XYZ file of C-alpha atoms in Angstrom:
465
model
C -6.252 -4.640 15.643
C -6.163 -7.021 12.668
C -3.586 -9.752 13.243
C -1.270 -7.510 15.257
C 2.284 -8.677 14.681
C 3.344 -7.632 18.158
C 0.587 -9.541 19.930
C 0.769 -12.540 17.582
C 4.323 -13.258 18.729
C 3.228 -13.903 22.315
C 2.950 -17.418 23.733
C -0.609 -17.373 25.019
C 0.084 -19.699 27.943
C 2.609 -17.231 29.333
C 0.626 -14.007 28.879
C -0.113 -11.858 31.913
C -3.508 -10.448 32.839
C -2.524 -7.185 31.151
C -1.432 -9.128 28.092
C -4.772 -10.866 27.826
C -6.593 -7.566 28.209
C -4.475 -6.005 25.447
C -5.132 -8.927 23.090
C -8.796 -9.544 23.905
C -10.313 -6.094 24.481
C -10.841 -5.120 20.825
C -12.301 -8.504 19.707
C -14.617 -8.589 22.757
C -15.803 -5.031 22.123
C -16.508 -5.824 18.467
C -18.576 -8.852 19.426
C -20.316 -6.764 22.085
C -21.205 -4.164 19.445
C -22.698 -6.958 17.321
C -24.898 -8.024 20.225
C -25.904 -4.417 20.904
C -26.692 -3.833 17.237
C -29.044 -6.797 17.241
C -30.787 -5.418 20.333
C -31.085 -1.895 18.864
C -32.916 -3.035 15.719
C -34.842 -5.792 17.485
C -33.121 -8.628 15.582
C -32.611 -12.056 17.138
C -29.106 -13.201 17.948
C -29.349 -16.661 16.437
C -27.021 -19.227 14.857
C -26.032 -17.007 11.894
C -25.058 -14.168 14.233
C -23.095 -16.620 16.386
C -21.162 -17.855 13.341
C -20.508 -14.211 12.340
C -19.238 -13.497 15.857
C -16.819 -16.459 15.755
C -15.467 -15.483 12.339
C -15.040 -11.870 13.440
C -13.231 -12.918 16.612
C -10.826 -15.083 14.609
C -10.050 -12.146 12.298
C -9.437 -9.622 15.049
C -7.705 -11.677 17.781
C -5.175 -10.794 19.037
C -5.802 -7.092 19.191
C -3.425 -4.290 20.146
C -4.570 -1.974 22.911
C -1.725 0.159 24.203
C -0.906 3.662 25.367
C 1.564 3.860 22.471
C -1.241 3.887 19.923
C -2.709 6.995 21.513
C 0.302 8.909 20.223
C -0.247 7.645 16.682
C -3.060 8.312 14.251
C -5.569 6.420 16.374
C -8.756 7.353 14.544
C -7.294 6.559 11.094
C -5.813 3.290 12.338
C -9.141 2.117 13.797
C -11.138 3.216 10.753
C -8.827 1.487 8.253
C -8.556 -1.739 10.241
C -12.296 -1.975 10.807
C -12.990 -1.176 7.139
C -10.723 -4.091 6.166
C -12.383 -6.515 8.582
C -15.932 -5.453 7.704
C -15.096 -5.488 3.978
C -13.721 -9.035 4.233
C -16.860 -10.130 6.067
C -19.129 -8.572 3.435
C -17.112 -10.176 0.653
C -17.276 -13.530 2.376
C -21.008 -13.116 2.937
C -21.619 -12.167 -0.686
C -19.613 -15.085 -2.088
C -21.370 -17.607 0.191
C -24.807 -15.881 0.029
C -24.578 -15.725 3.825
C -25.407 -12.008 3.961
C -29.095 -12.682 3.384
C -29.436 -14.184 6.878
C -28.860 -10.799 8.551
C -31.042 -7.801 9.131
C -29.534 -4.999 6.934
C -30.213 -2.346 9.591
C -28.261 -4.405 12.125
C -25.220 -4.555 9.798
C -25.386 -0.769 9.258
C -25.581 -0.044 13.016
C -22.704 -2.487 13.645
C -20.543 -0.967 10.892
C -21.003 2.589 12.165
C -21.023 1.932 15.935
C -18.005 -0.367 16.249
C -15.228 2.117 15.345
C -16.789 4.697 17.667
C -16.776 2.215 20.573
C -13.195 1.153 19.817
C -12.023 4.776 19.720
C -13.663 5.491 23.078
C -12.099 2.364 24.568
C -8.625 3.393 23.481
C -9.131 6.825 25.002
C -10.066 5.229 28.302
C -6.861 3.198 28.514
C -4.934 5.765 30.636
C -7.823 5.742 33.148
C -8.038 1.943 33.549
C -4.302 1.216 33.468
C -3.750 1.757 37.233
C -6.577 -0.672 38.076
C -5.162 -3.268 35.689
C -1.738 -2.851 37.203
C -3.218 -3.375 40.648
C -4.669 -6.699 39.499
C -1.629 -7.972 37.611
C 1.105 -6.403 39.671
C 3.629 -3.827 38.518
C 6.941 -5.673 38.700
C 10.030 -3.703 39.673
C 12.736 -4.172 37.005
C 16.360 -3.297 36.453
C 18.330 -3.311 33.210
C 21.900 -4.490 32.990
C 23.775 -2.282 30.469
C 22.896 1.346 29.746
C 23.639 0.915 26.056
C 21.257 1.673 23.186
C 19.195 -1.468 23.679
C 19.052 -1.019 27.451
C 17.885 2.560 27.132
C 15.231 1.550 24.603
C 13.954 -0.981 27.127
C 13.849 1.638 29.849
C 11.907 4.040 27.609
C 9.466 1.262 26.708
C 8.764 0.549 30.392
C 8.217 4.246 31.004
C 6.081 4.935 27.919
C 3.951 1.765 28.038
C 2.796 1.064 31.627
C 0.565 -1.779 30.414
C 3.706 -3.866 29.945
C 3.546 -4.410 33.690
C 7.105 -3.367 34.618
C 8.271 -0.387 36.700
C 11.806 0.545 35.742
C 14.100 1.116 38.718
C 17.506 1.746 37.105
C 20.572 0.536 35.223
C 23.603 -1.475 36.156
C 26.485 -0.545 33.893
C 30.277 -0.615 34.318
C 31.191 2.072 31.794
C 28.422 4.470 32.779
C 29.208 4.017 36.451
C 32.857 5.092 36.149
C 33.338 8.458 37.858
C 29.670 8.951 38.636
C 28.389 9.782 42.131
C 25.768 7.405 43.522
C 22.792 9.672 42.728
C 23.928 10.627 39.181
C 21.871 9.283 36.284
C 21.625 9.281 32.494
C 18.541 10.742 30.837
C 16.651 7.419 30.778
C 17.143 6.460 34.441
C 19.649 6.189 37.304
C 22.769 4.019 37.230
C 22.503 1.940 40.441
C 25.904 0.254 40.284
C 28.277 -2.026 38.428
C 27.276 -5.382 36.914
C 28.943 -7.307 39.743
C 26.551 -5.593 42.200
C 23.339 -6.732 40.449
C 22.701 -9.886 42.450
C 23.077 -8.270 45.882
C 20.920 -5.313 44.882
C 18.185 -7.586 43.564
C 18.101 -9.595 46.806
C 18.212 -6.526 49.052
C 15.555 -4.487 47.221
C 13.008 -7.087 46.112
C 13.633 -6.619 42.400
C 11.327 -8.937 40.459
C 12.745 -8.756 36.916
C 16.246 -8.404 35.492
C 16.767 -7.577 31.812
C 20.306 -8.327 30.626
C 21.121 -6.156 27.618
C 24.845 -6.908 27.482
C 26.227 -7.546 23.984
C 26.707 -11.170 22.866
C 30.443 -10.524 22.787
C 30.336 -10.235 26.592
C 29.493 -13.946 27.020
C 31.709 -14.535 30.075
C 30.084 -11.652 31.934
C 26.619 -12.855 30.958
C 27.303 -16.399 32.162
C 28.723 -15.159 35.463
C 25.731 -12.857 36.004
C 23.258 -15.657 35.247
C 25.052 -17.878 37.750
C 24.837 -15.218 40.448
C 21.155 -14.434 39.768
C 20.196 -18.068 40.357
C 20.415 -17.230 44.029
C 17.499 -14.779 43.662
C 13.840 -15.137 42.865
C 13.856 -12.533 40.094
C 12.662 -13.323 36.583
C 15.605 -13.087 34.194
C 15.381 -11.934 30.584
C 18.280 -11.875 28.127
C 18.016 -9.243 25.354
C 20.538 -10.153 22.615
C 22.010 -7.285 20.635
C 20.495 -8.443 17.361
C 19.293 -4.897 16.751
C 22.609 -4.266 15.047
C 21.069 -6.160 12.112
C 18.328 -4.983 9.761
C 15.489 -6.902 11.434
C 12.594 -8.008 9.237
C 9.624 -9.665 10.993
C 11.903 -10.652 13.907
C 10.446 -13.044 16.451
C 11.375 -15.825 18.850
C 10.375 -19.300 17.724
C 11.413 -22.882 18.348
C 12.409 -25.819 16.198
C 11.409 -29.043 17.915
C 11.954 -27.406 21.303
C 15.209 -25.622 20.331
C 14.767 -21.834 20.695
C 15.673 -19.785 17.629
C 15.519 -16.081 16.883
C 14.150 -15.058 13.468
C 16.272 -12.083 12.399
C 14.988 -11.849 8.822
C 11.749 -13.571 7.849
C 8.874 -13.054 5.424
C 5.703 -11.594 6.994
C 3.603 -13.978 4.921
C 3.591 -17.167 6.959
C 0.648 -19.075 8.471
C -2.643 -17.217 8.472
C -1.004 -14.066 7.048
C -0.062 -16.070 3.943
C -3.672 -17.204 3.459
C -5.044 -13.682 3.975
C -2.544 -12.143 1.540
C -3.171 -14.852 -1.107
C -6.964 -14.586 -0.829
C -7.045 -10.779 -0.943
C -4.729 -10.716 -3.989
C -6.789 -13.242 -5.938
C -10.201 -11.806 -5.146
C -9.279 -8.166 -5.719
C -7.257 -8.906 -8.874
C -10.142 -10.923 -10.348
C -12.570 -8.111 -9.519
C -10.293 -5.461 -11.056
C -9.744 -7.502 -14.225
C -13.520 -7.818 -14.635
C -14.024 -4.069 -14.126
C -11.051 -2.978 -16.251
C -11.495 -5.371 -19.196
C -13.189 -2.779 -21.476
C -10.485 -0.240 -20.640
C -7.681 -2.725 -21.286
C -9.227 -3.650 -24.650
C -9.381 0.023 -25.648
C -5.732 0.545 -24.599
C -4.638 -2.503 -26.579
C -6.332 -1.157 -29.711
C -4.768 2.303 -29.177
C -1.261 0.861 -28.752
C -1.569 -1.309 -31.880
C -3.001 1.504 -33.975
C -0.478 4.250 -33.106
C 2.911 2.484 -33.283
C 4.380 -0.718 -34.747
C 5.178 -3.560 -32.360
C 3.469 -5.834 -29.872
C 0.648 -4.652 -27.582
C 2.177 -6.245 -24.492
C 5.773 -5.934 -23.335
C 7.221 -8.840 -21.322
C 10.237 -7.919 -19.232
C 12.352 -10.167 -16.997
C 12.170 -9.236 -13.315
C 13.113 -10.830 -10.025
C 10.148 -12.226 -8.105
C 9.751 -14.094 -4.828
C 13.054 -15.401 -3.398
C 14.929 -13.799 -6.313
C 13.472 -16.192 -8.919
C 13.137 -14.741 -12.394
C 9.651 -13.958 -13.656
C 8.170 -12.203 -16.700
C 6.092 -9.101 -15.946
C 3.411 -7.885 -18.365
C 2.972 -4.243 -19.341
C 1.337 -2.391 -22.179
C 4.095 -1.316 -24.541
C 4.769 2.411 -24.129
C 8.041 2.724 -26.031
C 9.242 2.237 -29.578
C 11.795 -0.268 -28.227
C 11.432 -3.358 -26.047
C 14.721 -3.448 -24.106
C 15.414 -6.444 -21.906
C 19.158 -6.970 -22.147
C 22.135 -6.682 -19.875
C 21.879 -2.898 -19.872
C 18.561 -1.060 -19.615
C 18.187 2.716 -19.444
C 15.387 3.928 -17.187
C 12.722 6.117 -18.716
C 13.340 9.838 -18.166
C 11.250 12.977 -18.618
C 10.670 13.729 -22.342
C 12.280 10.394 -23.247
C 12.230 10.154 -27.090
C 11.662 6.389 -26.885
C 8.182 6.892 -25.415
C 5.215 7.018 -27.806
C 2.491 9.648 -27.420
C -0.005 7.030 -26.290
C 2.683 5.544 -24.040
C 3.301 8.860 -22.355
C -0.350 9.072 -21.313
C -0.418 5.454 -20.175
C 2.721 5.916 -18.054
C 1.483 9.173 -16.506
C -1.752 7.481 -15.436
C 0.015 4.141 -14.646
C -2.392 2.406 -17.008
C 0.520 0.521 -18.606
C 0.703 -1.547 -15.387
C -2.856 -2.947 -15.735
C -1.709 -6.246 -17.380
C 0.183 -7.038 -14.211
C -3.199 -7.989 -12.750
C -2.727 -11.201 -14.728
C 0.636 -11.646 -13.020
C -1.231 -11.464 -9.718
C -3.727 -14.081 -10.855
C -0.804 -16.277 -11.925
C 0.572 -16.014 -8.390
C 3.809 -14.320 -9.482
C 2.988 -10.847 -8.095
C 0.846 -9.197 -5.416
C -1.306 -6.090 -5.659
C 0.895 -4.454 -3.010
C 4.592 -5.124 -2.481
C 8.051 -3.870 -3.486
C 8.022 -2.819 -7.155
C 9.964 -5.211 -9.372
C 13.016 -3.782 -11.109
C 14.570 -4.966 -14.358
C 17.045 -7.802 -13.894
C 19.895 -5.602 -15.141
C 19.072 -2.967 -12.503
C 18.803 -5.604 -9.779
C 22.234 -6.950 -10.546
C 23.700 -3.449 -10.355
C 21.955 -2.244 -7.172
C 22.431 -5.477 -5.186
C 26.154 -4.674 -5.231
C 25.665 -1.047 -4.228
C 22.922 -1.148 -1.605
C 23.150 -3.226 1.563
C 20.117 -5.447 2.125
C 18.786 -4.817 -1.372
C 17.807 -8.454 -2.012
C 15.782 -8.697 1.225
C 12.941 -6.984 -0.655
C 12.591 -10.229 -2.643
C 11.451 -12.173 0.414
C 7.898 -11.320 -0.768
C 6.252 -11.201 -4.172
C 6.717 -7.916 -6.034
C 3.691 -5.642 -6.195
C 1.859 -3.499 -8.724
C 2.176 -0.684 -6.221
C 4.165 -0.328 -3.032
C 4.980 1.644 0.138
C 7.847 3.475 -1.590
C 5.673 4.573 -4.513
C 3.053 6.212 -2.276
C 5.800 8.019 -0.364
C 7.119 10.033 -3.303
C 9.479 7.430 -4.839
C 7.496 6.674 -7.969
C 9.137 6.788 -11.378
C 12.775 7.309 -12.246
C 15.491 6.668 -9.649
C 18.385 8.453 -11.310
C 20.716 8.238 -8.278
C 21.836 5.449 -5.978
C 20.561 7.484 -3.010
C 17.027 7.536 -4.433
C 17.140 3.799 -4.951
C 18.489 3.328 -1.431
C 15.551 5.382 -0.109
C 13.127 3.218 -2.137
C 14.677 0.078 -0.685
C 14.315 1.445 2.856
C 10.613 1.929 2.302
C 10.358 -1.595 0.877
C 12.001 -3.054 3.986
C 9.823 -0.896 6.219
C 6.771 -2.426 4.453
C 8.033 -5.920 5.288
C 8.438 -4.958 8.933
C 5.024 -3.299 9.271
C 2.826 -5.358 6.944
C -0.886 -5.710 7.651
C -4.013 -5.884 5.510
C -4.807 -2.379 6.751
C -1.473 -1.088 5.434
C -2.160 -2.750 2.060
C -5.541 -1.012 1.862
C -3.968 2.331 2.774
C -1.355 1.902 0.004
C -4.045 1.090 -2.569
C -6.088 4.166 -1.630
C -2.996 6.402 -1.734
C -2.046 4.921 -5.110
C -5.376 5.839 -6.596
C -4.980 9.419 -5.425
C -1.405 9.673 -6.757
C -2.357 8.141 -10.115
C -5.176 10.643 -10.586
C -2.641 13.443 -10.003
C -0.207 11.800 -12.446
C 2.945 12.703 -10.472
C 6.503 11.392 -11.076
C 5.540 9.009 -13.858
C 7.069 9.322 -17.310
């Protein structure tokens, strides 16, 4: 719902009726619930409510209404996304004193009723899809190449009817060899060889052709494009960039020149503003709340072992630039050289107070000041010591991609069981995979989920020593 990456990549002028429904349904329903809430409590829908509606629409458009989401944790997804949106609105209203313009009962009804309406709307999608397809048309499509990408396309057309395409079959030279005309792979029938595409399209009224041939087959692609110019079918080329580790992939243009983003930070445009604002506001709030606790920890560290209260260690930050990360000192040593040994269970270097701080992750609290400085985020890939970075970047493919965003106090890997010591390369590789998955899937809702999971894990004190 909130700033859906999939929907945000669409060019609005080229979106189909189904596309507009998918993007607009959630925002329109949320605004409708606001109107209904005003009517239920007898409140007037005046200028303040209109401003609230416009702000809410800007936060939730484009939405993501699809059959695919029905197979995921729909209720949790809706609840988390709406909690993020409503929380941001309340925070904005509190900071600007705008909340006082609204009837409190209306806000309560709106907060409770909206997720229920959204859930019901998503459940109705399978019932309204045939009517939407009748309006927009269900274009018959073929895929050239029954390779991995081609089969993924075919499965997408089958699993997500709101895309507006009805898959007819494949054209593939290798798959066609030795097959009878009615034989078919699991994902659909093979209708012929690539040289037969044009004639089949003309004879059978095919409206869309998806070319999934590899980029190495350029001569075949050019010949096929030339032949298809004699048809009225829409032609889509699907490059085999999926062989790469795609991060926030999208199609863009540079002064009219089309480019494909294979690896890009998720924090551009409005996403950058949202991430920056949420980091600053939440970090400032947490510093204010945790100040007495941090003062008590500082006194305990100073009183129980010689050395500084804070430990500054060199780490890699955004774009691989070196930063200094603050932590409460938990060891009798302050290592920051070319070789650093990770803390292990029953490590003799750890002080008694330090053991408690590490188990409860309280030693990380000073990193809130790193967030306020703009060098870290609340949520992101955890920063590793420079010495560890230099070692693992040579051992793990794509390791440095995690530095396309600011490091975080907590992260997706940490809430998935990869908190604490990574004594093997395989464990570090698994951590990096979660970090890259975070970059692919980022949303404010995911950040909130990670924060909530972190609190639960910290209270249990698992895998931290």
